[in-house]
């Protein structure tokens, strides 16, 4: 759907909040806490598509809000949002999808966010509050000026803020220990934080199924490479700041996708021949599948070598 | 066209019957002359005016009688409707989906007024006029899943999505082809499909699950499944096998056309907004062989499908004992002529 940018509001030097509404004022589909939408950005010849967690109230269909961190080194999607999008613009926004939902069986929910990883939890807190389910949230940031999440978080006793510059680093083991049986923990943030939480959970004997994390990836930029599409009888060059999926789309090749972040599995593509090394950046294929080089996830993964032939 | 609802039963004297129009719109499930399991999933878009695919929740001449039959089954066995505590939100999502779809698709039968959380629902065929507060169970006579399930043809499973899998954590199931909600509750997609032959080896369930976990809001899908039932009985449950199992032995060459039914399930998949759960409506349609063969294409094709069906499938679907009698009966309606593509009558 095409939605209008209703407001653009800086939350910190690097993070800006965007609000989208339906141009006719129609209600938008409701969603569950942790859901994301894919925003389409027309950029010259190509359309960039980035996934962003919704930070508005899941039960409020009057608009969608996202918080975007500016990444100067990325492929340009978030830079585009910061530099080219203004109030009144129309942008394509997909239907909400959720790959990081709450496990509603939990007796209690412990939410741990690092930096911009706070975004999925904003809507989850609203959902948990409405359902009257017990939770606590830990928000970690380096400094107060970088802590854009502070502007989004409600003033509740369950919300704990950890600013490392102020000597107030979060201790994962302390957060996880002493929680009631049946608690689920959710982590979203830099890989180091996700690993530290998984580690602490394992040491404290938490069941794996009670530890959730959002390992959402933006496709990394890389070197250009060539790829041959057997069914479409095409050979393409994937540019340095373009994903393989974006290159397929730009060439008009039909390729499925959902998360565009290497976690949903929807874009999985068979590799017919590979002379070189696939740079697997996804969290979908297992280690054996990655080593076999017979499958690739075009939304995040790249290639280096002589030639790569795909079943597309 | 205004619907006339049949006065009919699905047990005892079995007075269930299809009008000529209902026969023509029957969802014949075979698009070619042979059958094997496949990932036969397509978008659940309005298709063909008058067909069972025209509306999201098809309401037909059997509506009122089916809801009466469900009430009898639920009164005998309340465990046919279960919802684990974390599925209440999904129940409300499902209630909203049905009320919105039915009031939009059948405004003459169903009306929904919404003023914030204050809702007013009118179901004319069943004579229901209910004011309630959305998301407040104390304002309904029972939980949201049971409430709307008693007013919606077909069984309904609510699947929670976690750990990349689907979990059957709620449902209302009274017209099932020999499986039990009470047995399956809490199981995941692979666990409840374990009894199905061949499909696991074909990789069907793995691919189907990947598809289902990615179903998006506003983009429902559907598939058809089928089996065979003796007498037009909705409740062919394992719990009541003693009531219907022995009826298989009553088939004779003389009565097979009237007593043997093809049972088709129109299954659909919807993502629910607030809960991120999936709802899986399983709508059952029944047609006797003698009605089915009034469409010449269907008679020819069904004969070929059943004649060539792998034994494991006939065994699993529970009609192996009567298979030869059924095939002999259908052979009389197969002149060997070619059949056209697709499922619809010529
Ligand atoms: C989430 C949605 C689904 C639910 C709740 C569901 C549930 C079931 C159940 C309860 C059975 C009976 C198993 C038994 O014998 O106890 C069954 C059978 C079966 N299911 Fe599913 N199913 C779902 C989706 C699918 C999909 C998407 C496919 C395939 C594309 C599929 C393929 C089958 C097949 C082939 C059978 C055997 C049916 C027969 O031969 O009569 N199911 N399903
Ligand atoms: S689109 Fe989700 S893994 Fe590629």
Tab-separated table of N, CA and C and ligand atoms in Angstrom, chain A residues 99 245 256-268 282 284 297-300, ligand 2:
chain	number	residue	atom	x	y	z
A	99	UNK	N	8.285	-11.900	12.805
A	99	UNK	CA	9.237	-13.005	12.948
A	99	UNK	C	9.849	-12.999	14.339
A	245	UNK	N	19.217	-10.120	-4.135
A	245	UNK	CA	17.764	-10.055	-4.309
A	245	UNK	C	17.366	-8.783	-5.053
A	256	UNK	N	10.808	-14.740	-4.589
A	256	UNK	CA	10.028	-14.543	-3.367
A	256	UNK	C	10.872	-13.974	-2.239
A	257	UNK	N	10.234	-13.299	-1.285
A	257	UNK	CA	10.940	-12.761	-0.121
A	257	UNK	C	9.921	-12.418	0.938
A	258	UNK	N	10.381	-12.311	2.163
A	258	UNK	CA	9.509	-11.804	3.226
A	258	UNK	C	10.289	-10.872	4.151
A	259	UNK	N	11.358	-11.390	4.766
A	259	UNK	CA	12.025	-10.582	5.792
A	259	UNK	C	13.124	-9.703	5.219
A	260	UNK	N	13.716	-10.089	4.123
A	260	UNK	CA	14.864	-9.402	3.526
A	260	UNK	C	16.008	-9.273	4.524
A	261	UNK	N	16.034	-10.159	5.497
A	261	UNK	CA	17.069	-10.085	6.519
A	261	UNK	C	17.662	-11.441	6.853
A	262	UNK	N	17.453	-12.454	6.014
A	262	UNK	CA	18.130	-13.728	6.201
A	262	UNK	C	17.576	-14.623	7.289
A	263	UNK	N	16.325	-14.401	7.711
A	263	UNK	CA	15.790	-15.255	8.775
A	263	UNK	C	14.546	-16.052	8.396
A	264	UNK	N	13.802	-15.652	7.376
A	264	UNK	CA	12.501	-16.293	7.162
A	264	UNK	C	12.576	-17.507	6.235
A	265	UNK	N	13.556	-17.592	5.395
A	265	UNK	CA	13.699	-18.746	4.508
A	265	UNK	C	12.974	-18.619	3.184
A	266	UNK	N	12.185	-17.585	3.046
A	266	UNK	CA	11.317	-17.472	1.872
A	266	UNK	C	12.105	-17.356	0.562
A	267	UNK	N	13.266	-16.721	0.586
A	267	UNK	CA	13.975	-16.450	-0.669
A	267	UNK	C	14.935	-17.571	-1.075
A	268	UNK	N	14.989	-18.642	-0.288
A	268	UNK	CA	15.945	-19.736	-0.545
A	268	UNK	C	15.968	-20.123	-2.023
A	282	UNK	N	23.201	-15.406	6.145
A	282	UNK	CA	21.839	-15.613	6.672
A	282	UNK	C	21.847	-16.447	7.948
A	284	UNK	N	19.316	-18.767	8.198
A	284	UNK	CA	18.316	-19.763	7.791
A	284	UNK	C	18.961	-21.122	7.517
A	297	UNK	N	20.714	-17.611	0.062
A	297	UNK	CA	19.634	-16.714	0.449
A	297	UNK	C	19.945	-15.342	-0.171
A	298	UNK	N	19.325	-15.024	-1.301
A	298	UNK	CA	19.712	-13.816	-2.053
A	298	UNK	C	19.466	-12.505	-1.308
A	299	UNK	N	18.663	-12.510	-0.256
A	299	UNK	CA	18.386	-11.230	0.404
A	299	UNK	C	19.611	-10.708	1.146
A	300	UNK	N	20.503	-11.591	1.612
A	300	UNK	CA	21.669	-11.116	2.368
A	300	UNK	C	23.010	-11.673	1.881
C	2	LIG	S1	13.766	-12.952	2.468
C	2	LIG	FE1	13.769	-13.876	4.418
C	2	LIG	S2	15.519	-15.124	4.295
C	2	LIG	FE2	15.632	-13.992	2.495
